[in-house]
Amino acid sequence: MANRTYRIALIAGDGVGQEVVPAAQQVLAALPLTWEFVPLEAGWAVFERTGTALPQRTAAAVRGCAGAIFGATQSPSQTVEGYASPILTLRRQLDLYANLRPVVSMPVPGSRPEIDLLIVRENTECLYVRQERLEDNGNTAVAQRVITRAASERIARKAFELAQARGQTRSGRPTPRVTVVHKANVLGVTDGLFRAACLAVAQQFPGVVVEEQIVDSMIYRLIREPERYDVVVAPNLYGDILSDAAAALVGGLGLAPSANAGDNFTLVEPVHGSAPDIAGKGVANPCAAVLAAAQLLERLGENQQAQRVRRAVVQTLADGCWSADLGGNATTAEMTQAIVSRLA
Ligand code: NAI
Ligand code: MG
């Protein structure tokens, strides 16, 4: 069978991004696929050197790739003239409208059992349009929240399609289910539109059960009985908060991957940031980045290889090869090697 070459952008960024993206690359390179890796710069270090956090060359070269692995970038905590977060810019430029966060139980002490859910977060609007202003001589702060029917329907369609696909690949699973998260009881206009758009799309997927849940009780139930959820779809802000809470149920940031998906491009990244407290020491947990690479494989249609990578990570953790965040003392290099050697 002809083997195609996948050209993948590697945007390691700052801090531990420089350590975990090469780990993910090493795992991909060990698979029987042909890769062309394109290392590209972005982040705070580049900004300090060149005055831009996302060089033109990076933004342009990414478009010629089949997908991208992004590490993390360090952001200043105050507004810095000329600095814009590269990941936010890339999400907008590439129209990566869906943020996909799989949350799956892992064989580590900090993980609850039997969790296998996927959070599908709208990635382009809601309060993240960042239309904030001061009124009343600076005594009132107002933020605008934008919800459109088009973006809501688009994310709902993605959620239902993914639920359907998950249903097909899992034996013995109950009927696929999508939980629509909102707060339409209070925000009847904005969340009301999101809810209505999702429920309308649900009509086109008779094989998928739809349910709705108010966001506050959603968090409560997610913590009480996470194993009951399958696919969860939410507007941007609720999805952001829900997905970090969910990551805490299955072993924490060192194990949490995410994908930013559009119709034609996917950029995957570990959920964690640049971790300045441990950067440069070679002790970062590479699993989040490696599992993110597995999400990329899935998006490329390489489902079998994605499963192999996930199984190798699970086996590594089950064998007690743990980095410091999990309570062990394995280095990034040791864990990566352990994962590669378990790619059965
Ligand atoms: P963080 O995720 O970088 O770190 C939080 C804690 O988790 C730290 O104790 C860190 O050591 C630990 N941690 C993170 N990744 C780990 C890994 N792979 N292995 C082991 N431990 C790990 O979040 P924090 O400290 O709030 O932010 C640091 C910087 O990262 C900031 O400049 C922030 O703006 C940026 N950031 C960037 C993101 C991105 O590029 N998408 C996402 C989140 C934060
Ligand atoms: Mg977040």
mmCIF file with all atom_site columns, C-alpha atoms in Angstrom, residues 95-194:
data_model
loop_
_atom_site.group_PDB
_atom_site.id
_atom_site.type_symbol
_atom_site.label_atom_id
_atom_site.label_alt_id
_atom_site.label_comp_id
_atom_site.label_asym_id
_atom_site.label_entity_id
_atom_site.label_seq_id
_atom_site.pdbx_PDB_ins_code
_atom_site.Cartn_x
_atom_site.Cartn_y
_atom_site.Cartn_z
_atom_site.occupancy
_atom_site.B_iso_or_equiv
_atom_site.pdbx_formal_charge
_atom_site.auth_seq_id
_atom_site.auth_comp_id
_atom_site.auth_asym_id
_atom_site.auth_atom_id
_atom_site.pdbx_PDB_model_num
ATOM 1   C CA . ASP A 1 95  ? -10.907 28.614 12.122 1.00 0.00 ? 95  ASP A CA 1
ATOM 2   C CA . LEU A 1 96  ? -10.344 25.867 14.664 1.00 0.00 ? 96  LEU A CA 1
ATOM 3   C CA . TYR A 1 97  ? -13.860 26.100 16.029 1.00 0.00 ? 97  TYR A CA 1
ATOM 4   C CA . ALA A 1 98  ? -14.017 22.944 18.126 1.00 0.00 ? 98  ALA A CA 1
ATOM 5   C CA . ASN A 1 99  ? -11.958 22.263 21.219 1.00 0.00 ? 99  ASN A CA 1
ATOM 6   C CA . LEU A 1 100 ? -11.968 18.526 21.897 1.00 0.00 ? 100 LEU A CA 1
ATOM 7   C CA . ARG A 1 101 ? -10.969 17.256 25.313 1.00 0.00 ? 101 ARG A CA 1
ATOM 8   C CA . PRO A 1 102 ? -11.094 13.507 25.865 1.00 0.00 ? 102 PRO A CA 1
ATOM 9   C CA . VAL A 1 103 ? -11.256 12.621 29.556 1.00 0.00 ? 103 VAL A CA 1
ATOM 10  C CA . VAL A 1 104 ? -10.408 8.986  30.162 1.00 0.00 ? 104 VAL A CA 1
ATOM 11  C CA . SER A 1 105 ? -9.526  7.045  33.314 1.00 0.00 ? 105 SER A CA 1
ATOM 12  C CA . MET A 1 106 ? -5.830  6.268  33.678 1.00 0.00 ? 106 MET A CA 1
ATOM 13  C CA . PRO A 1 107 ? -4.014  3.677  35.807 1.00 0.00 ? 107 PRO A CA 1
ATOM 14  C CA . VAL A 1 108 ? -2.567  6.237  38.234 1.00 0.00 ? 108 VAL A CA 1
ATOM 15  C CA . PRO A 1 109 ? -3.545  6.824  41.874 1.00 0.00 ? 109 PRO A CA 1
ATOM 16  C CA . GLY A 1 110 ? -5.115  10.207 41.151 1.00 0.00 ? 110 GLY A CA 1
ATOM 17  C CA . SER A 1 111 ? -7.578  8.897  38.570 1.00 0.00 ? 111 SER A CA 1
ATOM 18  C CA . ARG A 1 112 ? -11.179 7.856  39.144 1.00 0.00 ? 112 ARG A CA 1
ATOM 19  C CA . PRO A 1 113 ? -12.237 4.624  37.367 1.00 0.00 ? 113 PRO A CA 1
ATOM 20  C CA . GLU A 1 114 ? -14.540 4.033  34.400 1.00 0.00 ? 114 GLU A CA 1
ATOM 21  C CA . ILE A 1 115 ? -14.502 7.539  32.962 1.00 0.00 ? 115 ILE A CA 1
ATOM 22  C CA . ASP A 1 116 ? -14.571 7.843  29.182 1.00 0.00 ? 116 ASP A CA 1
ATOM 23  C CA . LEU A 1 117 ? -16.045 11.119 28.048 1.00 0.00 ? 117 LEU A CA 1
ATOM 24  C CA . LEU A 1 118 ? -15.352 13.787 25.474 1.00 0.00 ? 118 LEU A CA 1
ATOM 25  C CA . ILE A 1 119 ? -15.914 17.473 26.057 1.00 0.00 ? 119 ILE A CA 1
ATOM 26  C CA . VAL A 1 120 ? -16.668 19.414 22.874 1.00 0.00 ? 120 VAL A CA 1
ATOM 27  C CA . ARG A 1 121 ? -16.183 23.096 23.585 1.00 0.00 ? 121 ARG A CA 1
ATOM 28  C CA . GLU A 1 122 ? -17.114 25.912 21.205 1.00 0.00 ? 122 GLU A CA 1
ATOM 29  C CA . ASN A 1 123 ? -13.820 27.658 20.531 1.00 0.00 ? 123 ASN A CA 1
ATOM 30  C CA . THR A 1 124 ? -14.571 30.965 18.783 1.00 0.00 ? 124 THR A CA 1
ATOM 31  C CA . GLU A 1 125 ? -17.147 33.062 20.609 1.00 0.00 ? 125 GLU A CA 1
ATOM 32  C CA . CYS A 1 126 ? -19.066 33.492 23.890 1.00 0.00 ? 126 CYS A CA 1
ATOM 33  C CA . LEU A 1 127 ? -17.276 35.819 26.347 1.00 0.00 ? 127 LEU A CA 1
ATOM 34  C CA . TYR A 1 128 ? -13.980 35.081 24.584 1.00 0.00 ? 128 TYR A CA 1
ATOM 35  C CA . VAL A 1 129 ? -14.767 37.650 21.890 1.00 0.00 ? 129 VAL A CA 1
ATOM 36  C CA . ARG A 1 130 ? -13.155 39.889 24.521 1.00 0.00 ? 130 ARG A CA 1
ATOM 37  C CA . GLN A 1 131 ? -15.402 42.906 24.066 1.00 0.00 ? 131 GLN A CA 1
ATOM 38  C CA . GLU A 1 132 ? -14.895 44.454 27.472 1.00 0.00 ? 132 GLU A CA 1
ATOM 39  C CA . ARG A 1 133 ? -15.296 48.080 28.442 1.00 0.00 ? 133 ARG A CA 1
ATOM 40  C CA . LEU A 1 134 ? -15.464 50.359 31.428 1.00 0.00 ? 134 LEU A CA 1
ATOM 41  C CA . GLU A 1 135 ? -18.442 52.649 31.981 1.00 0.00 ? 135 GLU A CA 1
ATOM 42  C CA . ASP A 1 136 ? -19.514 55.025 34.709 1.00 0.00 ? 136 ASP A CA 1
ATOM 43  C CA . ASN A 1 137 ? -16.064 56.588 35.170 1.00 0.00 ? 137 ASN A CA 1
ATOM 44  C CA . GLY A 1 138 ? -14.441 53.209 35.518 1.00 0.00 ? 138 GLY A CA 1
ATOM 45  C CA . ASN A 1 139 ? -16.857 51.991 38.169 1.00 0.00 ? 139 ASN A CA 1
ATOM 46  C CA . THR A 1 140 ? -18.733 49.536 35.971 1.00 0.00 ? 140 THR A CA 1
ATOM 47  C CA . ALA A 1 141 ? -17.128 46.863 33.860 1.00 0.00 ? 141 ALA A CA 1
ATOM 48  C CA . VAL A 1 142 ? -19.149 45.373 31.014 1.00 0.00 ? 142 VAL A CA 1
ATOM 49  C CA . ALA A 1 143 ? -18.324 42.328 28.901 1.00 0.00 ? 143 ALA A CA 1
ATOM 50  C CA . GLN A 1 144 ? -20.227 41.387 25.776 1.00 0.00 ? 144 GLN A CA 1
ATOM 51  C CA . ARG A 1 145 ? -21.140 37.759 25.204 1.00 0.00 ? 145 ARG A CA 1
ATOM 52  C CA . VAL A 1 146 ? -21.739 36.692 21.632 1.00 0.00 ? 146 VAL A CA 1
ATOM 53  C CA . ILE A 1 147 ? -23.533 33.448 20.714 1.00 0.00 ? 147 ILE A CA 1
ATOM 54  C CA . THR A 1 148 ? -24.457 32.871 17.071 1.00 0.00 ? 148 THR A CA 1
ATOM 55  C CA . ARG A 1 149 ? -26.787 30.273 15.628 1.00 0.00 ? 149 ARG A CA 1
ATOM 56  C CA . ALA A 1 150 ? -24.196 29.362 13.000 1.00 0.00 ? 150 ALA A CA 1
ATOM 57  C CA . ALA A 1 151 ? -21.400 28.673 15.480 1.00 0.00 ? 151 ALA A CA 1
ATOM 58  C CA . SER A 1 152 ? -23.752 26.844 17.852 1.00 0.00 ? 152 SER A CA 1
ATOM 59  C CA . GLU A 1 153 ? -25.083 24.592 15.099 1.00 0.00 ? 153 GLU A CA 1
ATOM 60  C CA . ARG A 1 154 ? -21.577 23.929 13.847 1.00 0.00 ? 154 ARG A CA 1
ATOM 61  C CA . ILE A 1 155 ? -20.286 22.831 17.245 1.00 0.00 ? 155 ILE A CA 1
ATOM 62  C CA . ALA A 1 156 ? -23.428 20.791 17.896 1.00 0.00 ? 156 ALA A CA 1
ATOM 63  C CA . ARG A 1 157 ? -22.998 18.971 14.577 1.00 0.00 ? 157 ARG A CA 1
ATOM 64  C CA . LYS A 1 158 ? -19.393 18.195 15.503 1.00 0.00 ? 158 LYS A CA 1
ATOM 65  C CA . ALA A 1 159 ? -20.498 16.840 18.892 1.00 0.00 ? 159 ALA A CA 1
ATOM 66  C CA . PHE A 1 160 ? -23.212 14.605 17.429 1.00 0.00 ? 160 PHE A CA 1
ATOM 67  C CA . GLU A 1 161 ? -20.940 13.315 14.665 1.00 0.00 ? 161 GLU A CA 1
ATOM 68  C CA . LEU A 1 162 ? -18.269 12.453 17.202 1.00 0.00 ? 162 LEU A CA 1
ATOM 69  C CA . ALA A 1 163 ? -20.828 10.764 19.466 1.00 0.00 ? 163 ALA A CA 1
ATOM 70  C CA . GLN A 1 164 ? -21.974 8.670  16.527 1.00 0.00 ? 164 GLN A CA 1
ATOM 71  C CA . ALA A 1 165 ? -18.396 7.723  15.627 1.00 0.00 ? 165 ALA A CA 1
ATOM 72  C CA . ARG A 1 166 ? -17.578 6.799  19.239 1.00 0.00 ? 166 ARG A CA 1
ATOM 73  C CA . GLY A 1 167 ? -20.705 4.648  19.354 1.00 0.00 ? 167 GLY A CA 1
ATOM 74  C CA . GLN A 1 168 ? -19.543 2.684  16.325 1.00 0.00 ? 168 GLN A CA 1
ATOM 75  C CA . THR A 1 169 ? -16.078 1.911  17.647 1.00 0.00 ? 169 THR A CA 1
ATOM 76  C CA . ARG A 1 170 ? -17.020 0.846  21.164 1.00 0.00 ? 170 ARG A CA 1
ATOM 77  C CA . SER A 1 171 ? -18.429 -2.595 21.704 1.00 0.00 ? 171 SER A CA 1
ATOM 78  C CA . GLY A 1 172 ? -20.931 -3.122 24.451 1.00 0.00 ? 172 GLY A CA 1
ATOM 79  C CA . ARG A 1 173 ? -21.441 0.573  24.986 1.00 0.00 ? 173 ARG A CA 1
ATOM 80  C CA . PRO A 1 174 ? -24.891 1.988  25.533 1.00 0.00 ? 174 PRO A CA 1
ATOM 81  C CA . THR A 1 175 ? -26.450 4.231  22.877 1.00 0.00 ? 175 THR A CA 1
ATOM 82  C CA . PRO A 1 176 ? -24.277 7.296  22.216 1.00 0.00 ? 176 PRO A CA 1
ATOM 83  C CA . ARG A 1 177 ? -25.368 10.335 24.162 1.00 0.00 ? 177 ARG A CA 1
ATOM 84  C CA . VAL A 1 178 ? -24.759 14.062 23.925 1.00 0.00 ? 178 VAL A CA 1
ATOM 85  C CA . THR A 1 179 ? -25.249 16.278 26.958 1.00 0.00 ? 179 THR A CA 1
ATOM 86  C CA . VAL A 1 180 ? -25.955 19.921 26.033 1.00 0.00 ? 180 VAL A CA 1
ATOM 87  C CA . VAL A 1 181 ? -24.674 22.268 28.730 1.00 0.00 ? 181 VAL A CA 1
ATOM 88  C CA . HIS A 1 182 ? -26.180 25.730 29.165 1.00 0.00 ? 182 HIS A CA 1
ATOM 89  C CA . LYS A 1 183 ? -27.692 28.193 31.595 1.00 0.00 ? 183 LYS A CA 1
ATOM 90  C CA . ALA A 1 184 ? -30.790 29.054 29.593 1.00 0.00 ? 184 ALA A CA 1
ATOM 91  C CA . ASN A 1 185 ? -32.874 29.323 32.747 1.00 0.00 ? 185 ASN A CA 1
ATOM 92  C CA . VAL A 1 186 ? -31.034 32.581 33.560 1.00 0.00 ? 186 VAL A CA 1
ATOM 93  C CA . LEU A 1 187 ? -29.492 33.654 30.237 1.00 0.00 ? 187 LEU A CA 1
ATOM 94  C CA . GLY A 1 188 ? -32.523 32.942 28.089 1.00 0.00 ? 188 GLY A CA 1
ATOM 95  C CA . VAL A 1 189 ? -31.302 34.924 25.089 1.00 0.00 ? 189 VAL A CA 1
ATOM 96  C CA . THR A 1 190 ? -27.684 33.796 24.677 1.00 0.00 ? 190 THR A CA 1
ATOM 97  C CA . ASP A 1 191 ? -27.813 30.338 26.221 1.00 0.00 ? 191 ASP A CA 1
ATOM 98  C CA . GLY A 1 192 ? -31.353 30.019 24.919 1.00 0.00 ? 192 GLY A CA 1
ATOM 99  C CA . LEU A 1 193 ? -30.030 30.322 21.371 1.00 0.00 ? 193 LEU A CA 1
ATOM 100 C CA . PHE A 1 194 ? -27.204 27.843 22.037 1.00 0.00 ? 194 PHE A CA 1
#
